[in-house]
XYZ file of C-alpha atoms in Angstrom:
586
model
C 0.000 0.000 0.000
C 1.294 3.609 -0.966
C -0.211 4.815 2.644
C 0.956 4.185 6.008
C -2.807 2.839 7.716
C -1.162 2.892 11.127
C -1.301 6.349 10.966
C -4.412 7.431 8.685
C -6.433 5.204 10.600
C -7.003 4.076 14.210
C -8.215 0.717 14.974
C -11.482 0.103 16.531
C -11.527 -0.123 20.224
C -13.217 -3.176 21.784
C -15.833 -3.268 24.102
C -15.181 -3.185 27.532
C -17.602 -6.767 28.492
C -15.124 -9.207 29.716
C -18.312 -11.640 30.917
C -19.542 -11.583 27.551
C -22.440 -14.381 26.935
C -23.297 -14.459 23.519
C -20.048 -16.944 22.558
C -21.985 -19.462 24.540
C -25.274 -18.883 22.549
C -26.708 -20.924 20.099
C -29.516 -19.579 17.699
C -32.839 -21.659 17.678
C -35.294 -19.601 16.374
C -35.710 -17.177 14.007
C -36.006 -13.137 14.542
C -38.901 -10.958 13.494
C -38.205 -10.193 9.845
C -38.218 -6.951 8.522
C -37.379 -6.070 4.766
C -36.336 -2.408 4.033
C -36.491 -3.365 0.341
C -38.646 -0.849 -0.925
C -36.830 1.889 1.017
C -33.544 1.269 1.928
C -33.106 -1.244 -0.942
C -34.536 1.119 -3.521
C -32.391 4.041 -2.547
C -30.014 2.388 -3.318
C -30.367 1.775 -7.018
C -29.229 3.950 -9.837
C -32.690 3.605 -11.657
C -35.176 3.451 -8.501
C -38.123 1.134 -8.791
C -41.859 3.120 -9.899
C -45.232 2.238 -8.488
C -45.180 -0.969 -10.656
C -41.759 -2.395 -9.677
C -42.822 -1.750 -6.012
C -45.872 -3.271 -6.402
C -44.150 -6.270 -7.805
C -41.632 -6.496 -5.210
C -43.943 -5.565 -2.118
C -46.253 -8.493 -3.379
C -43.020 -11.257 -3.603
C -42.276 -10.218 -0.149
C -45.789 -10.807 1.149
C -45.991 -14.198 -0.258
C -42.919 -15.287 1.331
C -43.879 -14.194 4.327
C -42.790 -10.818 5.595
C -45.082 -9.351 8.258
C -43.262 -6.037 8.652
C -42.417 -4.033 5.519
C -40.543 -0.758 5.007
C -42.583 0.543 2.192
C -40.635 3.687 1.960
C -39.858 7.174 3.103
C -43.033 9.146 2.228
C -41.636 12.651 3.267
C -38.725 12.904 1.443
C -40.357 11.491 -2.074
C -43.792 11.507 -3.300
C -43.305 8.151 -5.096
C -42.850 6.958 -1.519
C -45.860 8.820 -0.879
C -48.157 7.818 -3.665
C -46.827 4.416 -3.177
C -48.017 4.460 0.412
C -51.839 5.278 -1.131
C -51.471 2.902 -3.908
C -51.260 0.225 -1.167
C -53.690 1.317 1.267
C -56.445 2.512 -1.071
C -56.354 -0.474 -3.211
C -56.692 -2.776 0.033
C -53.468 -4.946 -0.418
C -52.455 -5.161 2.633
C -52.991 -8.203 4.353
C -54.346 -8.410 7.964
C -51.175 -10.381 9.534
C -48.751 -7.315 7.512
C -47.723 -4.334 9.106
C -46.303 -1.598 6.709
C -43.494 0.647 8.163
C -42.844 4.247 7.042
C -39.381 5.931 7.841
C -39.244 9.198 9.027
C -36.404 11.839 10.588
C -37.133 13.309 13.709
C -38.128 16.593 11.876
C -41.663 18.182 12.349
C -43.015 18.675 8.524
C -41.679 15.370 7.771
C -43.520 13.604 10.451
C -46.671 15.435 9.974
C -46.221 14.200 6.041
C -45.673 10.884 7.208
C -49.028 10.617 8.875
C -50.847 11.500 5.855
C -49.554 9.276 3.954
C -50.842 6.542 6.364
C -54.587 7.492 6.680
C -56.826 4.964 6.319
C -53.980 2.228 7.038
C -55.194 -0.471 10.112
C -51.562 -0.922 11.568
C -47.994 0.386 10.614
C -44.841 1.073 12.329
C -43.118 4.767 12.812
C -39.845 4.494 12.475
C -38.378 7.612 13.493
C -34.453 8.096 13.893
C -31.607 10.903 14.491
C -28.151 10.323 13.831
C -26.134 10.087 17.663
C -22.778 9.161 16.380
C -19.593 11.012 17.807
C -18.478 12.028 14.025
C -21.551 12.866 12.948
C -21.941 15.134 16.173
C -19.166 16.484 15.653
C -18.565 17.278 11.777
C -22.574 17.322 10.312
C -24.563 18.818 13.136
C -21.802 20.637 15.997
C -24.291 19.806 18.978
C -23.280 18.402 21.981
C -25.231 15.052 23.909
C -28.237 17.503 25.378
C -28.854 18.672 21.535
C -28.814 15.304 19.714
C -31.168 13.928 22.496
C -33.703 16.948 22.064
C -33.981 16.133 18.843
C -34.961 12.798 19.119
C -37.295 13.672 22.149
C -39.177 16.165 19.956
C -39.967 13.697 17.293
C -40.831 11.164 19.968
C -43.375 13.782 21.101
C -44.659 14.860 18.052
C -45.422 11.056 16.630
C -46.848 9.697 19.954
C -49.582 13.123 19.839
C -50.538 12.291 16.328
C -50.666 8.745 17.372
C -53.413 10.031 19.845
C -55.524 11.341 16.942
C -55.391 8.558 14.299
C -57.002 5.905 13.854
C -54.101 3.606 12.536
C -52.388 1.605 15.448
C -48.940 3.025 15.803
C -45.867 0.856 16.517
C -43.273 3.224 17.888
C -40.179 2.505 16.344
C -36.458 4.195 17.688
C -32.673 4.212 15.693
C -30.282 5.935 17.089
C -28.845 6.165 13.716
C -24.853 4.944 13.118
C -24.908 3.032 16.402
C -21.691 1.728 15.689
C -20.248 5.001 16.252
C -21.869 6.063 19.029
C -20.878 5.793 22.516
C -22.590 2.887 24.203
C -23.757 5.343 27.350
C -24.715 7.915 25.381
C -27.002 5.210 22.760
C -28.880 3.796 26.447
C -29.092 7.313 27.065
C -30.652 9.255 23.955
C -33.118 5.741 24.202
C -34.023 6.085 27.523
C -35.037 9.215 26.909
C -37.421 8.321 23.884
C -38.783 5.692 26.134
C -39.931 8.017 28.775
C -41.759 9.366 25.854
C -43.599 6.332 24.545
C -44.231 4.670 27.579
C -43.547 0.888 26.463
C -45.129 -1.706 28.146
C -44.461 -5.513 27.742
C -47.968 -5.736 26.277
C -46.601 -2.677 23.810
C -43.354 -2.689 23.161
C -41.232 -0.044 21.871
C -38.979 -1.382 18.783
C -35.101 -0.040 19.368
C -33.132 -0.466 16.360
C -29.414 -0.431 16.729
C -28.028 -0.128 13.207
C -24.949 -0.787 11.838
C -25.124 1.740 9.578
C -21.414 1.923 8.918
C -19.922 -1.630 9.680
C -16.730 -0.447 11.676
C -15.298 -3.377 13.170
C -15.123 -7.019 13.065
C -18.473 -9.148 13.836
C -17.949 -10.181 17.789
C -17.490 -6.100 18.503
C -21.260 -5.066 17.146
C -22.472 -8.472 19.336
C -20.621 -7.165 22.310
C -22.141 -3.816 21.384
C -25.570 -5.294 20.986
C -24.822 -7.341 24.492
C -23.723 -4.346 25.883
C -26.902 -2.009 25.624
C -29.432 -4.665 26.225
C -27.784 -5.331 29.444
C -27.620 -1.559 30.309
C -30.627 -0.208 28.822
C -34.011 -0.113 31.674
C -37.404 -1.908 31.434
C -35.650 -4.657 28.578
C -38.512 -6.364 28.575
C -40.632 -3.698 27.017
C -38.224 -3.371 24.292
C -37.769 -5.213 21.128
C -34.332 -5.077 19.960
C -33.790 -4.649 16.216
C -30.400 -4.384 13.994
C -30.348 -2.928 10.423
C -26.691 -3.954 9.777
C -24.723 -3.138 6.531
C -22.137 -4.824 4.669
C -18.815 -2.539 4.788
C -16.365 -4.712 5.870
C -18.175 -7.642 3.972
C -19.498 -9.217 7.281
C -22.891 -8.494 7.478
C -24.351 -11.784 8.002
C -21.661 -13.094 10.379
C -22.527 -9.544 12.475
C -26.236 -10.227 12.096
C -25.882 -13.609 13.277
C -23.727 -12.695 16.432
C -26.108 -9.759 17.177
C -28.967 -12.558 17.656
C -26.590 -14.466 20.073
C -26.151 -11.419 22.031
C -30.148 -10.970 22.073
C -31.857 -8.953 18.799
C -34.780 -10.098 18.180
C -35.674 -8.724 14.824
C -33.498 -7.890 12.051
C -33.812 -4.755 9.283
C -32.334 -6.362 5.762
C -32.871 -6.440 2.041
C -32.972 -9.513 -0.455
C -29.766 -10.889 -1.809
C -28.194 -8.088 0.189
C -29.431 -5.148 -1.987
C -29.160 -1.348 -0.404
C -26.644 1.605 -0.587
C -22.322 1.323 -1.059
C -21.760 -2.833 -0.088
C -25.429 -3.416 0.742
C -27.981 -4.143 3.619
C -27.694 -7.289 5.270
C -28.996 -9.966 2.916
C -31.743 -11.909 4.413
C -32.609 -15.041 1.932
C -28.900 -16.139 3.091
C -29.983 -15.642 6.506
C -32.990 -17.492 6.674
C -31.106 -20.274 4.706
C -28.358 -20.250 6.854
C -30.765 -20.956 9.592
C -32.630 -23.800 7.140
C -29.461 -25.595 7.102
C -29.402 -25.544 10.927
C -32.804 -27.427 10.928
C -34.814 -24.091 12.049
C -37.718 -23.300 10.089
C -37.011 -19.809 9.559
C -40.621 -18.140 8.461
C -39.624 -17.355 4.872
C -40.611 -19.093 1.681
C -37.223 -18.867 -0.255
C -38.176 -22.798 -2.306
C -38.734 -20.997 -5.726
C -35.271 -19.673 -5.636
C -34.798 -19.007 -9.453
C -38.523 -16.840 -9.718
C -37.356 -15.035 -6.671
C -34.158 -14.207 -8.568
C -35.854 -12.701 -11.512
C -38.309 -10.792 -9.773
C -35.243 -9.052 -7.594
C -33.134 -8.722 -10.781
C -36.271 -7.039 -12.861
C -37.038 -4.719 -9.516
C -34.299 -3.825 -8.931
C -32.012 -4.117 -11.984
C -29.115 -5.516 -10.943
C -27.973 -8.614 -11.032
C -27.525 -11.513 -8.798
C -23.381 -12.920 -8.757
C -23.191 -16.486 -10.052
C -21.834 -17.224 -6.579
C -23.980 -15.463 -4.267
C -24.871 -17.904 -1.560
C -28.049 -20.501 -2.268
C -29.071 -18.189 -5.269
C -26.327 -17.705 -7.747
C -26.230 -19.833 -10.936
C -22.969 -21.322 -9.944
C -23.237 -22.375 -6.040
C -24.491 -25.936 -6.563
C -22.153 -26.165 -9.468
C -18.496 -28.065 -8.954
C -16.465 -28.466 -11.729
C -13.281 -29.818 -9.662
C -12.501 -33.322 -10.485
C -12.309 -34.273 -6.752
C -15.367 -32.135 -5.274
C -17.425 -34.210 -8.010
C -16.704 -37.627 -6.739
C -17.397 -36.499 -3.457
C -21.172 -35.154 -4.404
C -21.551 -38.075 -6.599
C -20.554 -40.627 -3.995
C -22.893 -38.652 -1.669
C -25.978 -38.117 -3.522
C -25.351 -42.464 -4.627
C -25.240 -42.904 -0.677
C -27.763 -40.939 -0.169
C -30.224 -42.703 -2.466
C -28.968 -45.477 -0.735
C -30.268 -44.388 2.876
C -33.776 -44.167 4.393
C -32.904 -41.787 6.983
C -34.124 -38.965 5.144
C -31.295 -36.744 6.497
C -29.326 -34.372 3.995
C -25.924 -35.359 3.911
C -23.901 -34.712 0.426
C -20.299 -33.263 0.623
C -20.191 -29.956 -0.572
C -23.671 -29.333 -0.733
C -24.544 -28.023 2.283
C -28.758 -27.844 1.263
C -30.390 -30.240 -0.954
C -30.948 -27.532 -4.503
C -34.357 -28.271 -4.771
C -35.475 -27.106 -1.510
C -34.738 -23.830 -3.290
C -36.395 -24.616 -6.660
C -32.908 -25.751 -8.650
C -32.371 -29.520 -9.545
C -29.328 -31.998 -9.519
C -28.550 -31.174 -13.040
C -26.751 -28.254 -13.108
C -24.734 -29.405 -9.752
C -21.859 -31.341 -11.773
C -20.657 -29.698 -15.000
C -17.523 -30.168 -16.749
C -14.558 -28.480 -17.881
C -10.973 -28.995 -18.042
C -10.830 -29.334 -13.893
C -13.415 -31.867 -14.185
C -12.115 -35.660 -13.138
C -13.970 -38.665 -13.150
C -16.551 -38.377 -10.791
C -17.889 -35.585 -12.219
C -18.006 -37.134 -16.291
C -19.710 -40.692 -14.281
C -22.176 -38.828 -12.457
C -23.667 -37.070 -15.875
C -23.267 -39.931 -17.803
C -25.332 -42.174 -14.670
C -27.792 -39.394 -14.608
C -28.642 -39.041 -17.770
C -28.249 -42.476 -19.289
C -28.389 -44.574 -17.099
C -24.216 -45.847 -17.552
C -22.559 -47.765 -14.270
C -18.690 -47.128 -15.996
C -16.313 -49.048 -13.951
C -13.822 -46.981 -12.143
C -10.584 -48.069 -14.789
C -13.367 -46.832 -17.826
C -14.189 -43.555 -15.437
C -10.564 -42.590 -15.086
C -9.997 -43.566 -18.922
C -12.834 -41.432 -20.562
C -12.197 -38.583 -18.177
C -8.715 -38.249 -20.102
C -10.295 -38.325 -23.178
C -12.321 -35.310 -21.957
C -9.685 -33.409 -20.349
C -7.469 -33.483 -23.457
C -10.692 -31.856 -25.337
C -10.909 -29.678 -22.986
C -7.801 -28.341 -22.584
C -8.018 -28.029 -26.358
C -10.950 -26.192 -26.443
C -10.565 -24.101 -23.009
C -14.583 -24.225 -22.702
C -16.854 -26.412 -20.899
C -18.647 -29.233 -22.199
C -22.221 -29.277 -22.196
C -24.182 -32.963 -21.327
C -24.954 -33.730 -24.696
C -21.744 -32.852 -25.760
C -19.734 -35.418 -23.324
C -22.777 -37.513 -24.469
C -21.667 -36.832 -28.041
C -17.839 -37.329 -26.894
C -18.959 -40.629 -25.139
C -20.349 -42.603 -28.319
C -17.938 -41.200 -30.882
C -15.401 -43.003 -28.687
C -16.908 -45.940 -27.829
C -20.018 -46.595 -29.873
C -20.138 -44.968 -33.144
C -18.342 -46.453 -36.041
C -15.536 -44.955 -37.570
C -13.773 -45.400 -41.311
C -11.705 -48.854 -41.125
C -13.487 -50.343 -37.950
C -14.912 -53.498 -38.132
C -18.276 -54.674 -37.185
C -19.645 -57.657 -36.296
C -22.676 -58.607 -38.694
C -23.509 -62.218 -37.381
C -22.183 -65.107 -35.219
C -22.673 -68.489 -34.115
C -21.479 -70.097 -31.096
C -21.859 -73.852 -30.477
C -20.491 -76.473 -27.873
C -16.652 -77.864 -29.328
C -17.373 -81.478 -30.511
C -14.504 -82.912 -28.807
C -14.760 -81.069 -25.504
C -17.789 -80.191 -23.388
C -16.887 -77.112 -21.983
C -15.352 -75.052 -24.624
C -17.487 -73.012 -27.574
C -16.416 -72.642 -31.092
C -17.599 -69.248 -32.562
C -17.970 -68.486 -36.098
C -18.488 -64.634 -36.757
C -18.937 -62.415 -40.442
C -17.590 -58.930 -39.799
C -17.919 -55.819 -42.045
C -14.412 -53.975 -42.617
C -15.106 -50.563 -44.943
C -17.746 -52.634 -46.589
C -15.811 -55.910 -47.209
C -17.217 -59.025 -45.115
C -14.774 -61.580 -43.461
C -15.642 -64.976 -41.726
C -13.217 -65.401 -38.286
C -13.463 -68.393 -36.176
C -11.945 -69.217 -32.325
C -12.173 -71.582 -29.750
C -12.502 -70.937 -25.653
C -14.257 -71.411 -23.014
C -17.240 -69.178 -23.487
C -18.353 -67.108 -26.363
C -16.204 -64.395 -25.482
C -13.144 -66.046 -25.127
C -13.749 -68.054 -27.984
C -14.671 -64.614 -29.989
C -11.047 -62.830 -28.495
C -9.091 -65.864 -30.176
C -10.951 -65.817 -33.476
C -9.692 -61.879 -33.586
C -5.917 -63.048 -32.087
C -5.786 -65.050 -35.132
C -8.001 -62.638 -37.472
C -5.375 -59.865 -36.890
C -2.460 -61.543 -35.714
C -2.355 -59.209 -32.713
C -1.740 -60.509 -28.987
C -5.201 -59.744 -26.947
C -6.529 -60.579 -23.473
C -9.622 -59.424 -21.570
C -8.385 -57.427 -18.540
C -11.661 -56.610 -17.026
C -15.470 -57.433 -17.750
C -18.548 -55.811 -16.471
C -22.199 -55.341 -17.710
C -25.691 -54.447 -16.657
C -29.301 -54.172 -18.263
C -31.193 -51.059 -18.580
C -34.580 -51.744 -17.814
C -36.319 -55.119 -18.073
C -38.220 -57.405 -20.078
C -37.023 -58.801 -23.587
C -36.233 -55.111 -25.156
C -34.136 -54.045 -22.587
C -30.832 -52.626 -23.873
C -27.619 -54.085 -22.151
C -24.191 -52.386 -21.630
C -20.781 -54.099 -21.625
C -17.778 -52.754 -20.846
C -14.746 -55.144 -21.420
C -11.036 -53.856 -20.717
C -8.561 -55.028 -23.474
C -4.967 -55.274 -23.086
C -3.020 -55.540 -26.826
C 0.215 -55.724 -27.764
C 2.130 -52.909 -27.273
C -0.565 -50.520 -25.507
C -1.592 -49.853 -22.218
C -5.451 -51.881 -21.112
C -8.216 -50.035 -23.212
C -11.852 -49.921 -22.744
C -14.639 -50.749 -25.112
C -18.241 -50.442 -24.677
C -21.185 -52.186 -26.415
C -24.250 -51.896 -25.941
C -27.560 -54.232 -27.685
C -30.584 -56.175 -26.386
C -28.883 -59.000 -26.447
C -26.075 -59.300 -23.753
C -23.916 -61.467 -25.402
C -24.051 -59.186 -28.389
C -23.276 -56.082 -26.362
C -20.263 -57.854 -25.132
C -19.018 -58.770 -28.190
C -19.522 -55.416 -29.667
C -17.280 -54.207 -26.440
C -14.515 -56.184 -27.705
C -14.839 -54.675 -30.999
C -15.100 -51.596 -29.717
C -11.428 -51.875 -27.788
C -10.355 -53.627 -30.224
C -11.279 -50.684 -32.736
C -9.963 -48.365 -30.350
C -6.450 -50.060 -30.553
C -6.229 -49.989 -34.483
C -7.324 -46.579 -34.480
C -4.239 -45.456 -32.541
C -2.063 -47.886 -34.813
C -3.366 -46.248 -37.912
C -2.628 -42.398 -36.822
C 0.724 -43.754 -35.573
C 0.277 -43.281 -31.913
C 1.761 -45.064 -28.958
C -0.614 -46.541 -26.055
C -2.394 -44.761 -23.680
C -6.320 -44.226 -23.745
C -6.576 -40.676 -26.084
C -9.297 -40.125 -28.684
C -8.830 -40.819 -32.364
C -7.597 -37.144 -34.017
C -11.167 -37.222 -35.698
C -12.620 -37.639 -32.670
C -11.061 -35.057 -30.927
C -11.599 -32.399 -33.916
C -15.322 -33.295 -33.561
C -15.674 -32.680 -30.515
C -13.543 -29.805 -30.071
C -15.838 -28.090 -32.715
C -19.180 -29.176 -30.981
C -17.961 -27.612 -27.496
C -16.910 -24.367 -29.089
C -20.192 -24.353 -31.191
C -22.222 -24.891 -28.247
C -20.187 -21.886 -26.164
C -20.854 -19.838 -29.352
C -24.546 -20.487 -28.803
């Protein structure tokens, strides 16, 4: 850094609360929810939302459950205003929802404020001042007494026009940047509002500490929040909010520790929205709290609609990796981390406990509204877990390990090649050109005949017509089943030492059209083992084609003078290189 910080800036100084409790508290249920989306949230945005964005918004966060909503700040803009009418005139609010207005402890504001609200059942005041030391000092020059007038006056003013409405008035209190304001003087300044309002357990006054600024690390705004609820009187007619922000990039850790150190309601915005690094995002706090196995009141299981309402409200976008929502956070492409969730969601189809346990997942994607699909995809990171868990998925393929490691080369060197991902079809695509399709020069096997050897019981003789670029051939080979008898009629055929490393198959489906997979691993003459796959109703067929198919593999590499080792045939690789780069282009 060109600038010395240990002398621009001064560290924060910790809070003097050595028998802290809140490191011994555990969270089990979750706060009152408030969303500040429509006023905080839409301050915030270069292009700030009209009565028909609002509407839009205001109505997703009823249906997921919000009971207290911020609809705005009616005195400082008559779209706030209007918006306030649009709502109560046209009866949408519900009976169990409680609109909140914000308002600063200034006369002509708070007089606008209540006009706004006529003819509304229930809503919450929010009035605040600012009582930090900087902004005493530098914004306003007035010492304690002033600050405290101020917010006395308001507190006056709100609870007399309280007195002549008809709409039931929640009294709401910030002692605006509370972060930078000494803890005395914050008990203080809200003391002195409460001898105003008069709470009651039955009617509680709503204190909301805000961490308007984020100024220090997470455990400093929980001793801070620790700190005035132990100090401030009558707690129990209090509820204790936060509204913290997202300076330092630990909003959520702050909010969390604030609700160990006893807030009970919490001031935030979707996905985090709201002025410089955002409000406090709440969908990641009510899914952190999922996660935890605490029903948290909010109905976040259409993830991907609630995504593109927030992103057409507010226009901006959501990060591919914002927690539970972004396109990416179910998505591994690392080799190892897709074993793991392959080997976990396997084991977990497994169980019957009904418990979600998959590495690297830590919630199942469609209790937000996403699916498995998009939770392996693969690119040149990708390993074999990752290529056998699309290739299960989708068709149904149970690739022995030594064929898992084997094809994920093949798709690493494309790849690499190509520098883009491949798409399921695509490795699909990759898959069969390898192993299944027929290229120029390989042979395939148009008929055979196996039948017991004459002169001994328990070995087959197996007569076979192949096709070779058009041109049929008869082989024929002893052994001791139909495949063994089939590898010797090829040993002979092509004068080309072969043995059967490794055999596997299984049926997809049942009944007599069921197609069957074989995978048989060849070792030839001067290469390393190689797989082939077959596939046909009939399972002795399939395996025979999977001999062909290694077999084919093997000439393949002869022809285009290459030395062992399981790579793709140059067409192959060409092909598929041009499908990936086709389908990034789309």
């Amino acid at each position: 850094m060109r600038v010395d910080p240990t002398t621009k800036y001064k560290p924060f100084p910790p809070i003097a609360l050595p028998d802290r409790r809140w490191p011994s508290a555990t969270i089990t249920q979750p706060p009152i929810w408030a969303s500040v989306d429509l006023r905080d949230g839409n301050q915030a945005l270069v292009e700030p939302m009209g009565i028909e964005r609002k509407a839009r918004l205001y109505n997703a966060l009823v249906a997921m459950g919000f009971k207290e909503i911020e609809i705005g700040f009616p005195a400082a803009s008559q779209t706030d205003f209007d918006f306030a009418r649009y709502l109560i005139e046209h009866d949408m609010v519900p009976e169990d929802v409680t609109l909140q207005v914000l308002v600063q402890a200034r006369e002509p504001l708070i007089r606008r404020t209540f006009e706004a609200l006529e003819g509304c059942k229930r809503a919450v005041v929010h009035v605040y001042n600012s009582t930090s030391t900087l902004q005493r000092r530098v914004v306003f020059g007035m010492d304690r007494p002033g600050i405290i007038d101020i917010a006395r006056q308001g507190a006056e003013l709100i609870h007399r026009l309280a007195d002549e409405t008809d709409t039931e008035i929640v009294y709401q209190y910030s002692p605006e940047s509370f972060t930078g304001t000494e803890l005395d003087f914050a008990v203080e300044i809200v003391e002195a509002v409460m001898d105003v309002y008069q709470p009651t357990p039955d009617k509680r006054l709503i204190v909301n500490l805000p961490s308007t600024v984020e100024m220090a690390t997470p455990n400093v705004y929980a001793d801070q929040i620790e700190w005035f609820c132990r100090h401030v009187k009558n707690r129990d007619s209090l509820i204790i909010s936060v509204h913290p922000h997202n300076d330092r990039g630990t909003g959520i850790a702050a909010t969390e520790l604030a609700l160990m150190a006893g807030a009970q309601r919490v001031e935030g915005t979707l996905f985090g929205n709201g002025e410089r690094t955002g409000n406090v995002d709440l969908v990641t706090l009510a899914l952190n709290m999922f996660t935890q196995g605490i029903d948290p009141g909010l109905d976040c299981s259409n993830m991907p609609e609630l995504v593109r309402m927030s992103e057409y409200c507010t226009r901006l976008p959501i990060h591919p990796r914002h927690p539970y929502a972004g396109e990416l956070v179910f998505t591994a492409f690392s080799g190892s981390h897709q074993d793991a969730i392959n080997k976990g969601l396997r084991a977990l189809r497994q169980s019957n406990s009904g418990v979600w346990e998959v590495p690297y997942l830590p919630i199942d994607p469609t209790d937000v509204g996403r699916t498995y699909e998009a939770v392996i995809r693969i690119n040149s990171q990708s390993g074999k877990g990752g290529v056998a868990h699309i290739l299960e998925r989708d068709h149904a393929l149970q690739m022995p390990r030594t064929l898992q490691v084997e094809f994920s080369g093949v798709v690493q060197h494309i790849t690499d090649e190509s520098e883009g991902e491949v798409t399921a079809k695509q490795l699909w695509d990759i898959f069969e050109g390898e192993y299944l399709a027929q290229h120029p020069g390989d042979m395939a096997l148009k008929e055979y005949r196996t039948v017991p050897d004459t002169h001994a019981s328990d070995v087959r003789v197996l007569d076979a017509v192949l096709s070779v670029s058009g041109q049929e051939r008869k082989i024929s080979g002893r052994g001791n089943g139909p495949l063994d008898a089939f590898v010797d009629a090829l040993r002979q055929d092509l004068g080309m030492a072969l043995e059967v490393v490794n055999y596997s198959e299984h049926a997809l489906g049942v009944g007599a059209n069921a197609q069957a997979y074989a995978y048989v691993e060849m070792k030839a003459e001067g290469h390393a083992p190689m797989y082939g796959v077959g596939r046909h109703t009939n399972i002795v067929q399939a395996s025979l084609n999977a001999i062909l198919s290694s077999v084919n593999r093997v000439r393949r590499l002869n022809a285009a003078g290459s030395s062992g080792g399981a790579r793709s045939t140059q067409k192959v690789k060409e092909d598929a290189t041009a499908t990936t780069t086709a389908g990034a282009a789309e």
